[in-house]
C-alpha cells in the first residue's frame, strides 16, 4: 500500500479513536451522578486555582490548597474509588505540566545568552574559550568535559554492570542472589557527595601521584561516576536478562550447550536491547551527576591539553559548571543566562538518551513476543 493511501487511513483511525474516547468520557460522566460530578469539578477547579495561584505568587494559594484537601477528604469518605481516580489523574497531569514549565523556563532564560554569543555558544569550531570578563562565552569545554567523563564512566559501568547482571541472573544460587541484588540496589541510595568525598581523598591523590597529572583529572571523575552508575546498569540489565523466556535457555541446554555457551549465544543476544537500554540509562546518570564531580574537578574552563581527548587533564562539565557558578552570578547577566543554556543542553542530551532507552526496551519486548 502506498503512502497516499496509508496517510488518510491513519488519520481516520485517529479520528475514530478520538470519538470513541469522547463517547467513553461522556458515559463515565453520566454514571457519576450529581454528587460525583460536584466532587470531580471541585477537585479539578481547586487544583487549577492552586497551580495558577502558585505561578502568580498569590496570597490565596494556601487557601486553595487547604480547600482541595478538604474536598479530597470529603470525596474519600463518600466516593473513595472516584476520588482515587481523580487524584491520580491530577497528579499525573501536574507532573507533566511541571516538567513542561521547567523546560519552557530554561529555554526562555537561555535565550539572552544565545542572542549575545549566537551559535558560537555551542559551536565546537569557534573560539571555544570561556572568559566572561572579556565577553567570550563558549560551552564547548564544558560539553566536551561531560562527554569525556561519560565515556570513562561507561567504560567502567558497562562491562562491570553487564557482568554483575549476568552473575545475579544466571550464575548466582538463589540464596546468594537474595543477598547480592539488594546490596547492589543499596549502592544507589548512597549520597553522591559521599562518592565525591571518597574520590577526592583517595582516588584523586592516587591518580595524581601515580600518573603525575593535574588534580581533578577527568579519568578519576569518570571512574567515580562509573561506580555510581553501576546500580542502574545492573538492575535494568538484570531485569532484561530475567525477561528472556526459559524455553529459549532450556532448548539450548537440551542440545548439549553449556551454561556459558547458553548465556553467550542465547541469553545475551535475546536481552541485548534491554542491556543496551541499561547502559543508556547509566550514561544518563553519568552525564547528570553533579556533587561528586563538583568536589573532585578543578573547574578550569578550557579544553583538555595537550590534546582535546586527554582524560588525564581537567576541565569543567556542564553540571559542575552550573553548580559552581550560580551562587555568585547576578540574575539578568549574560553569565546567568549561559548557566540556563548549559541546563538546556544537558536537558536535551539526557532526554534524548531517555527516549532512546525507552525505544530500545520497546524493541526488546516486541522481539521477545515474536513481533518483529
Tab-separated table of C-alpha atoms in Angstrom:
chain	number	residue	atom	x	y	z
A	1	UNK	CA	0.000	0.000	0.000
A	2	UNK	CA	1.382	3.407	-0.984
A	3	UNK	CA	1.916	6.321	1.350
A	4	UNK	CA	-1.022	8.258	-0.233
A	5	UNK	CA	-3.460	5.611	0.972
A	6	UNK	CA	-1.759	4.976	4.307
A	7	UNK	CA	-1.979	8.588	5.499
A	8	UNK	CA	-5.788	9.020	5.125
A	9	UNK	CA	-6.372	5.623	6.742
A	10	UNK	CA	-4.154	6.542	9.656
A	11	UNK	CA	-5.867	9.916	10.037
A	12	UNK	CA	-9.319	8.318	10.016
A	13	UNK	CA	-8.161	5.789	12.623
A	14	UNK	CA	-7.006	8.642	14.868
A	15	UNK	CA	-10.355	10.411	14.400
A	16	UNK	CA	-12.265	7.235	15.289
A	17	UNK	CA	-10.095	6.735	18.365
A	18	UNK	CA	-10.793	10.314	19.479
A	19	UNK	CA	-14.530	9.907	19.013
A	20	UNK	CA	-14.540	6.633	20.963
A	21	UNK	CA	-12.640	8.242	23.821
A	22	UNK	CA	-15.053	11.159	23.817
A	23	UNK	CA	-18.099	8.866	23.972
A	24	UNK	CA	-16.462	6.837	26.740
A	25	UNK	CA	-15.797	10.028	28.723
A	26	UNK	CA	-19.411	11.179	28.344
A	27	UNK	CA	-20.708	7.805	29.538
A	28	UNK	CA	-18.384	7.948	32.553
A	29	UNK	CA	-19.591	11.442	33.457
A	30	UNK	CA	-23.222	10.389	33.150
A	31	UNK	CA	-22.693	7.463	35.529
A	32	UNK	CA	-21.173	9.680	38.223
A	33	UNK	CA	-24.364	11.283	39.441
A	34	UNK	CA	-24.610	14.834	40.704
A	35	UNK	CA	-22.530	14.158	43.854
A	36	UNK	CA	-19.695	12.603	41.897
A	37	UNK	CA	-19.747	15.396	39.326
A	38	UNK	CA	-19.651	18.014	42.070
A	39	UNK	CA	-16.670	16.350	43.736
A	40	UNK	CA	-14.825	15.951	40.434
A	41	UNK	CA	-15.411	19.557	39.357
A	42	UNK	CA	-14.458	20.815	42.823
A	43	UNK	CA	-11.141	18.958	42.915
A	44	UNK	CA	-10.240	19.911	39.357
A	45	UNK	CA	-11.103	23.578	39.919
A	46	UNK	CA	-9.200	23.835	43.202
A	47	UNK	CA	-6.080	22.168	41.791
A	48	UNK	CA	-6.080	24.511	38.795
A	49	UNK	CA	-6.661	27.515	41.079
A	50	UNK	CA	-3.837	26.449	43.406
A	51	UNK	CA	-1.466	25.902	40.484
A	52	UNK	CA	-2.265	29.267	38.895
A	53	UNK	CA	-2.030	30.969	42.271
A	54	UNK	CA	1.386	29.432	42.851
A	55	UNK	CA	2.629	30.635	39.464
A	56	UNK	CA	1.312	34.135	40.144
A	57	UNK	CA	2.558	34.025	43.766
A	58	UNK	CA	-0.911	34.828	45.038
A	59	UNK	CA	-1.710	35.063	48.752
A	60	UNK	CA	-4.793	32.892	48.086
A	61	UNK	CA	-2.738	29.845	47.131
A	62	UNK	CA	-2.691	28.303	50.664
A	63	UNK	CA	-6.469	28.690	50.852
A	64	UNK	CA	-6.900	26.809	47.564
A	65	UNK	CA	-4.605	24.037	48.788
A	66	UNK	CA	-6.453	23.656	52.085
A	67	UNK	CA	-9.800	23.681	50.265
A	68	UNK	CA	-8.602	20.936	47.940
A	69	UNK	CA	-7.545	18.813	50.914
A	70	UNK	CA	-10.989	19.320	52.485
A	71	UNK	CA	-12.780	18.319	49.273
A	72	UNK	CA	-10.400	15.377	48.865
A	73	UNK	CA	-11.198	14.163	52.394
A	74	UNK	CA	-14.932	14.536	51.761
A	75	UNK	CA	-14.650	12.687	48.471
A	76	UNK	CA	-12.586	9.917	50.074
A	77	UNK	CA	-15.340	9.420	52.631
A	78	UNK	CA	-18.216	9.458	50.105
A	79	UNK	CA	-16.749	8.142	46.820
A	80	UNK	CA	-13.375	6.584	47.506
A	81	UNK	CA	-12.846	4.916	44.116
A	82	UNK	CA	-13.820	8.053	42.191
A	83	UNK	CA	-11.610	10.264	44.368
A	84	UNK	CA	-8.645	7.933	43.877
A	85	UNK	CA	-9.061	8.074	40.082
A	86	UNK	CA	-9.368	11.853	40.049
A	87	UNK	CA	-6.392	12.331	42.359
A	88	UNK	CA	-4.090	10.035	40.401
A	89	UNK	CA	-5.142	11.769	37.179
A	90	UNK	CA	-4.455	15.186	38.698
A	91	UNK	CA	-1.060	14.146	40.000
A	92	UNK	CA	-0.059	12.758	36.594
A	93	UNK	CA	-1.161	15.893	34.771
A	94	UNK	CA	0.561	18.097	37.375
A	95	UNK	CA	3.840	16.230	36.900
A	96	UNK	CA	3.657	16.605	33.109
A	97	UNK	CA	2.730	20.291	33.310
A	98	UNK	CA	5.514	20.964	35.823
A	99	UNK	CA	8.057	19.254	33.585
A	100	UNK	CA	6.858	21.277	30.616
A	101	UNK	CA	7.043	24.544	32.550
A	102	UNK	CA	10.579	23.743	33.696
A	103	UNK	CA	11.637	23.142	30.096
A	104	UNK	CA	9.964	26.373	28.929
A	105	UNK	CA	11.554	28.337	31.785
A	106	UNK	CA	15.021	27.004	30.936
A	107	UNK	CA	14.643	27.912	27.269
A	108	UNK	CA	13.330	31.419	27.984
A	109	UNK	CA	16.150	32.153	30.431
A	110	UNK	CA	18.752	30.783	27.985
A	111	UNK	CA	17.642	32.913	25.018
A	112	UNK	CA	19.674	36.040	26.026
A	113	UNK	CA	22.899	34.001	26.059
A	114	UNK	CA	22.238	32.756	22.524
A	115	UNK	CA	21.343	36.296	21.465
A	116	UNK	CA	24.685	37.544	22.791
A	117	UNK	CA	27.011	34.724	21.718
A	118	UNK	CA	24.964	33.179	18.923
A	119	UNK	CA	25.640	29.593	17.959
A	120	UNK	CA	29.273	30.125	18.986
A	121	UNK	CA	27.996	29.241	22.460
A	122	UNK	CA	27.848	25.567	21.424
A	123	UNK	CA	29.845	25.618	18.181
A	124	UNK	CA	32.991	23.455	18.534
A	125	UNK	CA	34.602	25.173	15.537
A	126	UNK	CA	34.556	28.665	17.051
A	127	UNK	CA	36.884	30.124	19.684
A	128	UNK	CA	35.969	27.541	22.354
A	129	UNK	CA	37.043	29.997	25.037
A	130	UNK	CA	35.210	30.983	28.201
A	131	UNK	CA	36.171	34.413	29.516
A	132	UNK	CA	33.102	36.143	30.913
A	133	UNK	CA	35.099	39.232	31.863
A	134	UNK	CA	36.069	39.687	28.214
A	135	UNK	CA	32.626	38.869	26.859
A	136	UNK	CA	33.665	35.464	25.486
A	137	UNK	CA	31.159	32.688	26.103
A	138	UNK	CA	31.522	29.114	24.929
A	139	UNK	CA	30.044	25.981	26.484
A	140	UNK	CA	32.173	23.702	24.298
A	141	UNK	CA	34.804	22.981	27.024
A	142	UNK	CA	32.017	22.012	29.436
A	143	UNK	CA	30.229	19.872	26.847
A	144	UNK	CA	33.491	18.159	25.930
A	145	UNK	CA	34.345	17.572	29.589
A	146	UNK	CA	30.913	15.985	30.060
A	147	UNK	CA	31.488	13.736	27.052
A	148	UNK	CA	34.919	12.579	28.234
A	149	UNK	CA	33.821	11.821	31.792
A	150	UNK	CA	30.785	9.981	30.430
A	151	UNK	CA	32.953	7.832	28.148
A	152	UNK	CA	35.172	6.849	31.070
A	153	UNK	CA	32.131	6.198	33.270
A	154	UNK	CA	30.530	3.959	30.637
A	155	UNK	CA	33.818	2.097	30.181
A	156	UNK	CA	33.644	1.326	33.905
A	157	UNK	CA	29.896	0.794	34.402
A	158	UNK	CA	29.191	-1.019	31.130
A	159	UNK	CA	31.368	-4.154	31.431
A	160	UNK	CA	31.110	-4.367	35.229
A	161	UNK	CA	27.359	-3.770	35.182
A	162	UNK	CA	26.672	-6.382	32.493
A	163	UNK	CA	28.922	-8.905	34.246
A	164	UNK	CA	27.170	-8.239	37.544
A	165	UNK	CA	23.752	-8.639	35.937
A	166	UNK	CA	24.793	-11.935	34.354
A	167	UNK	CA	26.089	-13.217	37.674
A	168	UNK	CA	22.920	-12.276	39.557
A	169	UNK	CA	20.538	-13.551	36.897
A	170	UNK	CA	22.267	-16.663	35.541
A	171	UNK	CA	25.088	-17.841	37.825
A	172	UNK	CA	24.450	-16.996	41.475
A	173	UNK	CA	22.452	-19.512	43.542
A	174	UNK	CA	19.150	-18.326	44.989
A	175	UNK	CA	20.433	-17.605	48.483
A	176	UNK	CA	23.339	-15.530	47.160
A	177	UNK	CA	21.108	-13.691	44.679
A	178	UNK	CA	18.840	-12.628	47.539
A	179	UNK	CA	21.853	-11.056	49.236
A	180	UNK	CA	23.702	-9.523	46.287
A	181	UNK	CA	20.772	-7.885	44.483
A	182	UNK	CA	19.530	-5.826	47.479
A	183	UNK	CA	23.140	-4.924	48.289
A	184	UNK	CA	23.636	-3.553	44.760
A	185	UNK	CA	20.421	-1.568	44.977
A	186	UNK	CA	21.542	-0.087	48.309
A	187	UNK	CA	24.526	1.422	46.487
A	188	UNK	CA	22.090	3.676	44.604
A	189	UNK	CA	20.960	5.155	47.924
A	190	UNK	CA	24.396	6.368	48.977
A	191	UNK	CA	24.535	10.189	48.601
A	192	UNK	CA	26.663	11.363	45.699
A	193	UNK	CA	28.627	13.676	47.987
A	194	UNK	CA	29.942	10.565	49.777
A	195	UNK	CA	31.248	9.184	46.489
A	196	UNK	CA	32.760	12.566	45.732
A	197	UNK	CA	34.482	12.762	49.109
A	198	UNK	CA	35.956	9.266	48.654
A	199	UNK	CA	37.114	10.231	45.170
A	200	UNK	CA	38.620	13.489	46.428
A	201	UNK	CA	40.514	11.931	49.350
A	202	UNK	CA	41.534	8.578	47.820
A	203	UNK	CA	41.229	8.343	44.039
A	204	UNK	CA	42.312	11.889	43.150
A	205	UNK	CA	45.597	11.740	45.109
A	206	UNK	CA	46.321	8.230	43.824
A	207	UNK	CA	45.811	9.150	40.156
A	208	UNK	CA	47.665	12.449	40.575
A	209	UNK	CA	50.626	10.841	42.318
A	210	UNK	CA	50.944	7.704	40.189
A	211	UNK	CA	50.387	9.331	36.797
A	212	UNK	CA	51.822	12.798	37.606
A	213	UNK	CA	48.777	14.596	36.209
A	214	UNK	CA	46.829	17.634	37.276
A	215	UNK	CA	44.480	17.274	40.269
A	216	UNK	CA	40.873	16.627	39.317
A	217	UNK	CA	41.672	14.543	36.244
A	218	UNK	CA	38.640	13.598	34.154
A	219	UNK	CA	39.730	9.963	34.360
A	220	UNK	CA	39.343	9.880	38.143
A	221	UNK	CA	35.980	11.616	37.973
A	222	UNK	CA	34.778	9.192	35.295
A	223	UNK	CA	35.775	6.208	37.434
A	224	UNK	CA	33.804	7.501	40.425
A	225	UNK	CA	30.749	8.324	38.321
A	226	UNK	CA	31.009	4.904	36.677
A	227	UNK	CA	30.733	3.201	40.053
A	228	UNK	CA	27.781	5.454	40.875
A	229	UNK	CA	26.032	4.338	37.669
A	230	UNK	CA	26.634	0.641	38.397
A	231	UNK	CA	23.388	0.029	40.354
A	232	UNK	CA	21.319	1.430	37.480
A	233	UNK	CA	23.095	-0.656	34.850
A	234	UNK	CA	22.997	-3.843	36.925
A	235	UNK	CA	19.328	-3.535	37.897
A	236	UNK	CA	17.989	-2.760	34.418
A	237	UNK	CA	20.256	-5.290	32.689
A	238	UNK	CA	19.300	-7.984	35.212
A	239	UNK	CA	15.618	-7.344	34.550
A	240	UNK	CA	16.270	-7.690	30.815
A	241	UNK	CA	18.132	-10.970	31.290
A	242	UNK	CA	15.398	-12.312	33.570
A	243	UNK	CA	12.787	-11.478	30.904
A	244	UNK	CA	14.334	-13.911	28.414
A	245	UNK	CA	11.882	-16.855	28.133
A	246	UNK	CA	13.041	-20.023	29.891
A	247	UNK	CA	12.217	-22.281	26.893
A	248	UNK	CA	14.911	-20.495	24.875
A	249	UNK	CA	17.525	-21.316	27.510
A	250	UNK	CA	16.231	-24.858	28.084
A	251	UNK	CA	16.321	-25.577	24.372
A	252	UNK	CA	19.965	-24.538	24.195
A	253	UNK	CA	20.872	-26.723	27.166
A	254	UNK	CA	18.904	-29.624	25.708
A	255	UNK	CA	21.036	-29.755	22.548
A	256	UNK	CA	24.207	-30.019	24.631
A	257	UNK	CA	25.311	-26.417	25.095
A	258	UNK	CA	26.984	-25.475	28.359
A	259	UNK	CA	25.698	-22.781	30.694
A	260	UNK	CA	28.312	-20.333	29.420
A	261	UNK	CA	27.516	-21.112	25.779
A	262	UNK	CA	23.821	-20.596	26.511
A	263	UNK	CA	24.499	-17.217	28.111
A	264	UNK	CA	26.805	-16.207	25.280
A	265	UNK	CA	24.701	-17.393	22.350
A	266	UNK	CA	21.118	-17.193	23.617
A	267	UNK	CA	20.567	-15.121	26.757
A	268	UNK	CA	22.729	-12.084	25.999
A	269	UNK	CA	21.658	-11.736	22.317
A	270	UNK	CA	17.985	-12.079	23.265
A	271	UNK	CA	18.331	-9.447	26.002
A	272	UNK	CA	20.718	-7.218	24.067
A	273	UNK	CA	18.146	-4.447	23.609
A	274	UNK	CA	17.437	-4.329	27.342
A	275	UNK	CA	21.151	-4.395	28.144
A	276	UNK	CA	21.671	-1.502	25.727
A	277	UNK	CA	18.875	0.406	27.456
A	278	UNK	CA	20.582	-0.230	30.804
A	279	UNK	CA	23.833	1.235	29.510
A	280	UNK	CA	21.985	4.239	28.072
A	281	UNK	CA	20.326	4.887	31.421
A	282	UNK	CA	23.746	4.594	33.043
A	283	UNK	CA	25.043	7.203	30.601
A	284	UNK	CA	22.189	9.498	31.605
A	285	UNK	CA	23.092	9.055	35.266
A	286	UNK	CA	26.754	9.775	34.491
A	287	UNK	CA	26.001	12.912	32.472
A	288	UNK	CA	23.666	14.321	35.113
A	289	UNK	CA	25.931	13.740	38.108
A	290	UNK	CA	26.773	16.960	39.951
A	291	UNK	CA	28.058	16.787	43.504
A	292	UNK	CA	30.666	14.024	43.154
A	293	UNK	CA	32.204	15.708	40.102
A	294	UNK	CA	31.986	19.175	41.689
A	295	UNK	CA	34.019	18.030	44.690
A	296	UNK	CA	36.738	16.393	42.576
A	297	UNK	CA	37.105	18.591	39.480
A	298	UNK	CA	39.482	21.556	39.215
A	299	UNK	CA	36.961	23.881	37.451
A	300	UNK	CA	39.294	25.026	34.654
A	301	UNK	CA	37.047	26.190	31.828
A	302	UNK	CA	39.186	25.183	28.883
A	303	UNK	CA	39.656	22.198	26.635
A	304	UNK	CA	41.991	19.472	27.944
A	305	UNK	CA	45.638	19.815	26.974
A	306	UNK	CA	47.790	18.919	25.114
A	307	UNK	CA	45.015	17.175	23.162
A	308	UNK	CA	41.284	17.538	23.487
A	309	UNK	CA	40.792	13.857	24.285
A	310	UNK	CA	43.309	13.777	27.147
A	311	UNK	CA	41.272	12.325	30.014
A	312	UNK	CA	44.191	12.825	32.420
A	313	UNK	CA	43.805	16.600	32.273
A	314	UNK	CA	40.982	18.508	33.947
A	315	UNK	CA	38.321	20.854	32.670
A	316	UNK	CA	34.684	21.563	33.580
A	317	UNK	CA	31.470	19.647	32.945
A	318	UNK	CA	28.022	21.089	32.358
A	319	UNK	CA	26.742	20.082	35.782
A	320	UNK	CA	29.812	21.246	37.717
A	321	UNK	CA	29.769	24.491	35.739
A	322	UNK	CA	26.220	25.202	36.902
A	323	UNK	CA	26.798	24.046	40.480
A	324	UNK	CA	29.975	26.061	40.998
A	325	UNK	CA	28.792	29.280	39.335
A	326	UNK	CA	25.197	30.066	40.193
A	327	UNK	CA	25.939	31.288	43.727
A	328	UNK	CA	27.933	34.352	42.687
A	329	UNK	CA	26.265	35.324	39.408
A	330	UNK	CA	23.897	38.296	39.208
A	331	UNK	CA	20.497	37.458	37.708
A	332	UNK	CA	19.982	39.045	34.307
A	333	UNK	CA	23.630	38.940	33.251
A	334	UNK	CA	24.799	37.006	30.205
A	335	UNK	CA	26.694	34.691	32.547
A	336	UNK	CA	23.417	33.946	34.326
A	337	UNK	CA	21.708	33.172	31.035
A	338	UNK	CA	24.631	30.974	29.958
A	339	UNK	CA	24.047	28.786	33.020
A	340	UNK	CA	20.497	28.181	31.825
A	341	UNK	CA	21.838	27.479	28.324
A	342	UNK	CA	24.046	24.790	29.853
A	343	UNK	CA	20.947	23.373	31.522
A	344	UNK	CA	19.103	23.327	28.192
A	345	UNK	CA	21.948	21.451	26.506
A	346	UNK	CA	22.080	18.938	29.349
A	347	UNK	CA	18.290	18.532	29.328
A	348	UNK	CA	18.255	17.847	25.583
A	349	UNK	CA	21.048	15.269	25.825
A	350	UNK	CA	19.629	13.406	28.823
A	351	UNK	CA	16.097	13.491	27.395
A	352	UNK	CA	17.380	12.064	24.124
A	353	UNK	CA	19.145	9.266	25.977
A	354	UNK	CA	15.985	8.515	27.969
A	355	UNK	CA	13.874	8.348	24.816
A	356	UNK	CA	16.469	6.129	23.138
A	357	UNK	CA	16.490	3.745	26.105
A	358	UNK	CA	12.679	3.516	26.039
A	359	UNK	CA	12.699	2.767	22.316
A	360	UNK	CA	15.304	0.072	22.835
A	361	UNK	CA	13.240	-1.505	25.629
A	362	UNK	CA	10.128	-1.469	23.423
A	363	UNK	CA	12.073	-3.176	20.672
A	364	UNK	CA	13.204	-5.853	23.129
A	365	UNK	CA	9.623	-6.503	24.240
A	366	UNK	CA	8.428	-6.854	20.647
A	367	UNK	CA	11.309	-9.187	19.863
A	368	UNK	CA	10.669	-11.450	22.832
A	369	UNK	CA	6.956	-11.575	21.990
A	370	UNK	CA	7.706	-12.605	18.436
A	371	UNK	CA	6.540	-9.325	16.857
A	372	UNK	CA	9.487	-8.281	14.747
